[in-house]
mmCIF file of C-alpha atoms in Angstrom:
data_model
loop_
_atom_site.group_PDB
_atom_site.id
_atom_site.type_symbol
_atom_site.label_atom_id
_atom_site.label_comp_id
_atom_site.label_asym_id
_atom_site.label_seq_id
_atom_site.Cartn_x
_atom_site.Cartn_y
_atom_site.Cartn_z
ATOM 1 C CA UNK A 44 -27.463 1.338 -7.264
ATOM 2 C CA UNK A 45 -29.383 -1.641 -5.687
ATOM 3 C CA UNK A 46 -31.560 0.394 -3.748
ATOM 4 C CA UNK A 47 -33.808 -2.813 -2.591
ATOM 5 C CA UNK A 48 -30.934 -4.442 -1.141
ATOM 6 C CA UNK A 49 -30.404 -1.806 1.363
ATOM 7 C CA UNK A 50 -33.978 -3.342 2.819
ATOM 8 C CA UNK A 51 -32.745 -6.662 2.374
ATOM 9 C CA UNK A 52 -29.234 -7.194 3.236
ATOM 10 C CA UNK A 53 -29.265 -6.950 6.922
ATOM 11 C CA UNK A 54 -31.769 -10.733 6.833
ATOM 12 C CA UNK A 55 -28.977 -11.940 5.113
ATOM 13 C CA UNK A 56 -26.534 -12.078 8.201
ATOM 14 C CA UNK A 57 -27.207 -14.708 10.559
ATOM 15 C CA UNK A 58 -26.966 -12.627 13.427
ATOM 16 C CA UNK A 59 -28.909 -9.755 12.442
ATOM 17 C CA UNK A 60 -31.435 -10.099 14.924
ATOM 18 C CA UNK A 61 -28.659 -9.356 17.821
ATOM 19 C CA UNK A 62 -27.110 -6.727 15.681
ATOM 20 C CA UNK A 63 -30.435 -4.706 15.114
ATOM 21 C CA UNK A 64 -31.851 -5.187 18.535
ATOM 22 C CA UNK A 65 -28.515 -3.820 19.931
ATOM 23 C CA UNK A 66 -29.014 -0.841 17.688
ATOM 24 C CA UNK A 67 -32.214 -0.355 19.188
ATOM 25 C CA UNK A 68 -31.430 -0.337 22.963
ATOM 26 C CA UNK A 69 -27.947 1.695 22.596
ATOM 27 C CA UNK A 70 -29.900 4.979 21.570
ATOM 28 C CA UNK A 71 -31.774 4.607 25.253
ATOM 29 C CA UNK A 72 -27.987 5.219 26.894
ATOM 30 C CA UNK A 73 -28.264 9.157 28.043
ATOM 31 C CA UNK A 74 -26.727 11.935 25.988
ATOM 32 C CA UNK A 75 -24.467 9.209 24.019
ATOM 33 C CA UNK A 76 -26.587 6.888 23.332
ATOM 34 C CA UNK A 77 -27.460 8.457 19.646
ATOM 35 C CA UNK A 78 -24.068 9.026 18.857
ATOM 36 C CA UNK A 79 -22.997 5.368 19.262
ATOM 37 C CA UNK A 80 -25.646 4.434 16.643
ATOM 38 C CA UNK A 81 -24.790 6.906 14.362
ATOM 39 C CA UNK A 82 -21.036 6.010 14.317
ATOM 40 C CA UNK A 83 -22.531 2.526 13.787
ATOM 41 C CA UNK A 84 -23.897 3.675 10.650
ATOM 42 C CA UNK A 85 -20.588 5.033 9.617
ATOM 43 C CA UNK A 86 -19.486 1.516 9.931
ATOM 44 C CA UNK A 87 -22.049 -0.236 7.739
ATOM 45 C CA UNK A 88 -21.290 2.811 5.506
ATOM 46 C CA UNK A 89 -17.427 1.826 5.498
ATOM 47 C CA UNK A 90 -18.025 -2.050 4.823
ATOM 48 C CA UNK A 91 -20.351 -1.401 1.596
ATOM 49 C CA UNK A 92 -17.732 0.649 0.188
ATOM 50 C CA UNK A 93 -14.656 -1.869 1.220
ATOM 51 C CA UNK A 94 -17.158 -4.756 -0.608
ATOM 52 C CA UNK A 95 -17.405 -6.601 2.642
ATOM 53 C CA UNK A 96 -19.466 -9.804 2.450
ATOM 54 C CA UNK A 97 -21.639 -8.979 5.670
ATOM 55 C CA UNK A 98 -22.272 -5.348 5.528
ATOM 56 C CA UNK A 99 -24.242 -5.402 8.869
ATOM 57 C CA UNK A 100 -21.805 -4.042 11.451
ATOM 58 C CA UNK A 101 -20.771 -5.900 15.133
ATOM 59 C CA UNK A 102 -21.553 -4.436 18.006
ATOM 60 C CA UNK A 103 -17.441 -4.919 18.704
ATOM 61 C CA UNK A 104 -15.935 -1.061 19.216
ATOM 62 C CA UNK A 105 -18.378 1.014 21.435
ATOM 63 C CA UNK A 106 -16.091 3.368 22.257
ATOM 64 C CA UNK A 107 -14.836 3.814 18.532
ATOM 65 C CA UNK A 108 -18.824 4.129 17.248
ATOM 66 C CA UNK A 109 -18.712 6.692 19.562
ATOM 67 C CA UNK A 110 -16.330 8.607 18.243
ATOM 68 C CA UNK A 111 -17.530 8.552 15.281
ATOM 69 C CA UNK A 112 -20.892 9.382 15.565
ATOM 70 C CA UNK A 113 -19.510 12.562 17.693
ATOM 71 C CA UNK A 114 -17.751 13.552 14.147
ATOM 72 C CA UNK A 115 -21.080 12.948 12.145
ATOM 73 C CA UNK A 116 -22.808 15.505 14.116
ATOM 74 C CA UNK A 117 -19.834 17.694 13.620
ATOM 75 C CA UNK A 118 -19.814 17.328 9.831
ATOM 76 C CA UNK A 119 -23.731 18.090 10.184
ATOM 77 C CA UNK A 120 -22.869 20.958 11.609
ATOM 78 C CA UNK A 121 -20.524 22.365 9.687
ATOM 79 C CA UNK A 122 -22.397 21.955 6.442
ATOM 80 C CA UNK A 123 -25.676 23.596 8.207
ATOM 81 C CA UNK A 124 -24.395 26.868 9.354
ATOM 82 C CA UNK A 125 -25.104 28.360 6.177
ATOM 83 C CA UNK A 126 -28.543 27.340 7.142
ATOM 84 C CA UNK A 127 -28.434 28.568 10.766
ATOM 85 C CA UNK A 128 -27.407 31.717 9.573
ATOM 86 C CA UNK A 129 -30.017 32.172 7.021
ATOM 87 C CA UNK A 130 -32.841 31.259 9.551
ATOM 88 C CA UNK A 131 -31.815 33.675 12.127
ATOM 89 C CA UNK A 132 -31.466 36.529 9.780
ATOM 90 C CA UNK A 133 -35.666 36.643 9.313
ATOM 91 C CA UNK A 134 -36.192 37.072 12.726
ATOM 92 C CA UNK A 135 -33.376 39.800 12.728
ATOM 93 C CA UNK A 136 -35.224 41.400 9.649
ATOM 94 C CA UNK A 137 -38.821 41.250 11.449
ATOM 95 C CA UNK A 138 -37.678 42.614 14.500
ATOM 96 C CA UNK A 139 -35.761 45.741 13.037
ATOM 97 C CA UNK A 140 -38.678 47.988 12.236
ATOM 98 C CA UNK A 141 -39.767 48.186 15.522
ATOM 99 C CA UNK A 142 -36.450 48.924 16.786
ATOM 100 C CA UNK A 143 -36.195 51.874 14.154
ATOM 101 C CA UNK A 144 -37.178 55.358 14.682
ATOM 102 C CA UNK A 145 -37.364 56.007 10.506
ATOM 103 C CA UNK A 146 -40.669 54.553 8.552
ATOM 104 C CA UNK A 147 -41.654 51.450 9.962
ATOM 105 C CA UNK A 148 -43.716 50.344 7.629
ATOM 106 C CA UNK A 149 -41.356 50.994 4.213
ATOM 107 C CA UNK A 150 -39.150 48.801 6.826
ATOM 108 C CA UNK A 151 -41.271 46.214 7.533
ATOM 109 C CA UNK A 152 -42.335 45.788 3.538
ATOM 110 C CA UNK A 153 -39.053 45.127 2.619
ATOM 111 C CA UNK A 154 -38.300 42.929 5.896
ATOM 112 C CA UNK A 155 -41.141 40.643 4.443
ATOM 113 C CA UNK A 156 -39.636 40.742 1.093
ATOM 114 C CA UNK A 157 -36.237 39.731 2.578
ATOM 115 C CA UNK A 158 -37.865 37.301 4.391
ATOM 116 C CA UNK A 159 -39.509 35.558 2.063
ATOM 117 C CA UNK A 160 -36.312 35.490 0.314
ATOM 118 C CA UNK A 161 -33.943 33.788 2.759
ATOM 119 C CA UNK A 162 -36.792 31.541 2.794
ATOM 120 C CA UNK A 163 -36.323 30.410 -0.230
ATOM 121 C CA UNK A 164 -32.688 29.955 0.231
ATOM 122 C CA UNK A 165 -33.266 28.094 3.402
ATOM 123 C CA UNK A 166 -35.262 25.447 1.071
ATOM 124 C CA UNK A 167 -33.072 25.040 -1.625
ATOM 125 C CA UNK A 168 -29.705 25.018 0.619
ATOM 126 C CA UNK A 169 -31.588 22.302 2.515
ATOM 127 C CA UNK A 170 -32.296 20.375 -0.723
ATOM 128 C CA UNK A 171 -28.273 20.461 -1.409
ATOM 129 C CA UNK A 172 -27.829 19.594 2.204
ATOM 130 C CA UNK A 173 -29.519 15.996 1.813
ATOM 131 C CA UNK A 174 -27.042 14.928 -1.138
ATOM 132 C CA UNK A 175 -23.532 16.628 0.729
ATOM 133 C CA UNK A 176 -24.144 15.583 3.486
ATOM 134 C CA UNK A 177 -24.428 11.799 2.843
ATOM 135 C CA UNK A 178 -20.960 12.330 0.958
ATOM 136 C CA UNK A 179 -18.852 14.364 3.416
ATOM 137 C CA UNK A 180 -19.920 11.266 5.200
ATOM 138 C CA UNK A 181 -19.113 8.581 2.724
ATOM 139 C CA UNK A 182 -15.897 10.329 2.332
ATOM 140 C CA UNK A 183 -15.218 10.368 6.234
ATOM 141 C CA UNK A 184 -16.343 6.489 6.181
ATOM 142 C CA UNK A 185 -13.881 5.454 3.142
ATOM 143 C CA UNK A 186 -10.733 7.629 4.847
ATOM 144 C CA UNK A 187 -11.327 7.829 8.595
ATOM 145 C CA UNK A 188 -10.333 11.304 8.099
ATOM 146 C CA UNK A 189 -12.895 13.840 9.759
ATOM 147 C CA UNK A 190 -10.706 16.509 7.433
ATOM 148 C CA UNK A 191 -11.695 14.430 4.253
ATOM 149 C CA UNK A 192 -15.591 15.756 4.647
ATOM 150 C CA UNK A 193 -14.564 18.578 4.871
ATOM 151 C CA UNK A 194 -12.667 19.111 1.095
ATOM 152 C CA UNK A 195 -15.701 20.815 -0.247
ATOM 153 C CA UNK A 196 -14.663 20.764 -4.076
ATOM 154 C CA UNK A 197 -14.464 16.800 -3.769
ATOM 155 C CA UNK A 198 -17.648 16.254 -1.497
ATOM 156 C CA UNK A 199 -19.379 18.316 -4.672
ATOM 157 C CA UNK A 200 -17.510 15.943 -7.753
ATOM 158 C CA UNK A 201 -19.492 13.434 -5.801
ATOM 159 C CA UNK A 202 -22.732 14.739 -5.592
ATOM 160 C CA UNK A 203 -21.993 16.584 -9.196
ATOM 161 C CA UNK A 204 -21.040 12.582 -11.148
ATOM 162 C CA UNK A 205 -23.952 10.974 -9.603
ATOM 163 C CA UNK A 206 -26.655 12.705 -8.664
ATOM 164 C CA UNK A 207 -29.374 10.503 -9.027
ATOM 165 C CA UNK A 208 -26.951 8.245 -6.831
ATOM 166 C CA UNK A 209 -28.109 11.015 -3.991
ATOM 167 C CA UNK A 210 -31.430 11.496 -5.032
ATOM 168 C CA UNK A 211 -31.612 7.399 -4.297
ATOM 169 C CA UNK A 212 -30.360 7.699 -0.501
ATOM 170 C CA UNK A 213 -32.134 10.812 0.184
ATOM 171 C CA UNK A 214 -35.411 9.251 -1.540
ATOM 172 C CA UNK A 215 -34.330 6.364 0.436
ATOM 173 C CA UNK A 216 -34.260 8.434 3.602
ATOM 174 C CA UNK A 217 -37.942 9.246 3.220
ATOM 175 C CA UNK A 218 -39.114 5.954 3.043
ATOM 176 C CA UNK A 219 -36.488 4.162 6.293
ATOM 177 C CA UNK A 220 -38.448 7.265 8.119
ATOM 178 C CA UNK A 221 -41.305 6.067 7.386
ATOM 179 C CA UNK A 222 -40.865 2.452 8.314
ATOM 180 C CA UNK A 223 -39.546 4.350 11.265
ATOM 181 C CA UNK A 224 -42.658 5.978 12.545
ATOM 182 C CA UNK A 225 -44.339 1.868 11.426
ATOM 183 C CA UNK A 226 -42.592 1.073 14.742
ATOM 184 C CA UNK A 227 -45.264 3.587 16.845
ATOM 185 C CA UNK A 228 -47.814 0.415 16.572
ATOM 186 C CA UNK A 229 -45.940 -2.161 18.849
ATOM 187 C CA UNK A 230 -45.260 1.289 20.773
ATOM 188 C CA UNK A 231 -42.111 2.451 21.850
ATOM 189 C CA UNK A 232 -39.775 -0.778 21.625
ATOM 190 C CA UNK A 233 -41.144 -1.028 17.944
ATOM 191 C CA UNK A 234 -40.439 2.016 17.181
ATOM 192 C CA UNK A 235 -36.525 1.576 19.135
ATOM 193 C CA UNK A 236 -36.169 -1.500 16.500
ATOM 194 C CA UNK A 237 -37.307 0.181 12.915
ATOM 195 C CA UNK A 238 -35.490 2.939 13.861
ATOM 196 C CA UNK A 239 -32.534 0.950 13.977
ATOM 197 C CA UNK A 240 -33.676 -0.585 10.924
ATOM 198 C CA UNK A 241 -33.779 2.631 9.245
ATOM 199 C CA UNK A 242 -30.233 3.356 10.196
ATOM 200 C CA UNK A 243 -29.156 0.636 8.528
ATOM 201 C CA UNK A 244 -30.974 0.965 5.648
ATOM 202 C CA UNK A 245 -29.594 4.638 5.100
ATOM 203 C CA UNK A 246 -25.732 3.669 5.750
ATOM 204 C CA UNK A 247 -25.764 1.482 3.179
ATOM 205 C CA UNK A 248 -27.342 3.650 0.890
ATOM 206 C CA UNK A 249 -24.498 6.298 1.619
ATOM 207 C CA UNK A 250 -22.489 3.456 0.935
ATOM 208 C CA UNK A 251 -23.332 2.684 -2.410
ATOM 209 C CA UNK A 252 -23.979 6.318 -3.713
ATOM 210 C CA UNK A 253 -20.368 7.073 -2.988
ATOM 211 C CA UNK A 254 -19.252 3.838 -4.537
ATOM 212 C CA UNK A 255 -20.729 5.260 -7.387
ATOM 213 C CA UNK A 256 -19.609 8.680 -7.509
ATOM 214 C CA UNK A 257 -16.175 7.731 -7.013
ATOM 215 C CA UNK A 258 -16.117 4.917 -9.992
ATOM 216 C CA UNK A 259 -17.462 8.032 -12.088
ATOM 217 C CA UNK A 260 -15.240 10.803 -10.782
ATOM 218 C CA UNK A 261 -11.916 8.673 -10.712
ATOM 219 C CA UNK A 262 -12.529 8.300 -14.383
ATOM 220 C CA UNK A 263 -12.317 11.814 -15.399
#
């Protein structure tokens, strides 16, 4: 993976000042707003796998970004129920000795033991969460399928061929949040503009993992 040329790319399209301020002022549209620039994403994500010259997406389909940035959050979703269910069962746990009439505190002992062991559960299923995620998406991005994210044995080839392909966009993740938060300084149209910056940073980074994964798992 080039992971520096996810930084660098978008300065290499002539128009990427329009593009990237355009990505900063859709998010301010209410309730959809977030969903266009996610589906954006998707885009960029789809042109580094296809190879295309000038990865940085036009603003050209609104209504088409929309759609699918509504199916990102439905693929994020999907893969964090496990999750949801695992962080509502602690407060299930906690609250069950006082609704019991039998030994409260035998009850509450092992409540904090179970506790303490959906906890960690909740960590490590998050950990897994930041490499599927990015290829149920890359998968949804290549086919235009919302059903392709969703083939759980092939999302996992992915992240099981290239791991450190993963570990690269979710590292990668980290640091386009940072350069994020960088935007707080020039206050909050800064902050509008590298967080559209980061956006494009981690499509293309979802981009090339699965580019990856796939040239290893087609060869099996």
């Amino acid at each position: 993976m080039e992971f520096g040329k996810a930084f660098s790319y978008q300065f290499e399209d002539q128009d990427w000042i329009k593009k990237i301020l355009i990505a900063a002022v859709v998010p301010l549209i209410p309730i959809i707003g977030s969903l266009v620039t996610a589906g954006w994403g998707v885009e960029i994500t789809k042109r580094v796998i296809r190879h295309e010259p000038q990865p940085l997406a036009e603003w050209d389909d609104f209504g088409g970004y929309l759609a699918k940035g509504f199916k990102v959050i439905i693929i994020g979703l999907v893969y964090a129920l496990p999750l949801i269910i695992v962080g509502i069962c602690p407060t299930i746990l906690l609250t069950a000795p006082y609704s019991s009439n039998g030994n409260s505190e035998t009850l509450m002992y092992v409540a904090y033991a179970a506790t303490a062991c959906f906890g960690l559960i909740f960590l490590l299923y998050g950990i897994l969460l930041a490499f599927l995620i990015p290829a149920a998406i890359g998968r949804f991005a290549d086919t235009g399928q919302l059903g392709a994210a969703f083939k759980f044995r092939e999302v996992f080839a992915l992240v099981k061929a290239t791991p450190m392909a993963f570990l690269m966009v979710f590292l990668g993740t980290i640091v386009s949040s940072f350069i994020g938060s960088l935007g707080s300084i020039a206050c909050g149209v800064g902050v509008l503009a590298t967080t559209a910056y980061a956006t494009s940073i981690n499509a293309h980074l979802q981009g090339q993992a699965y580019l990856e994964a796939t040239s290893k798992t087609s060869s099996y």
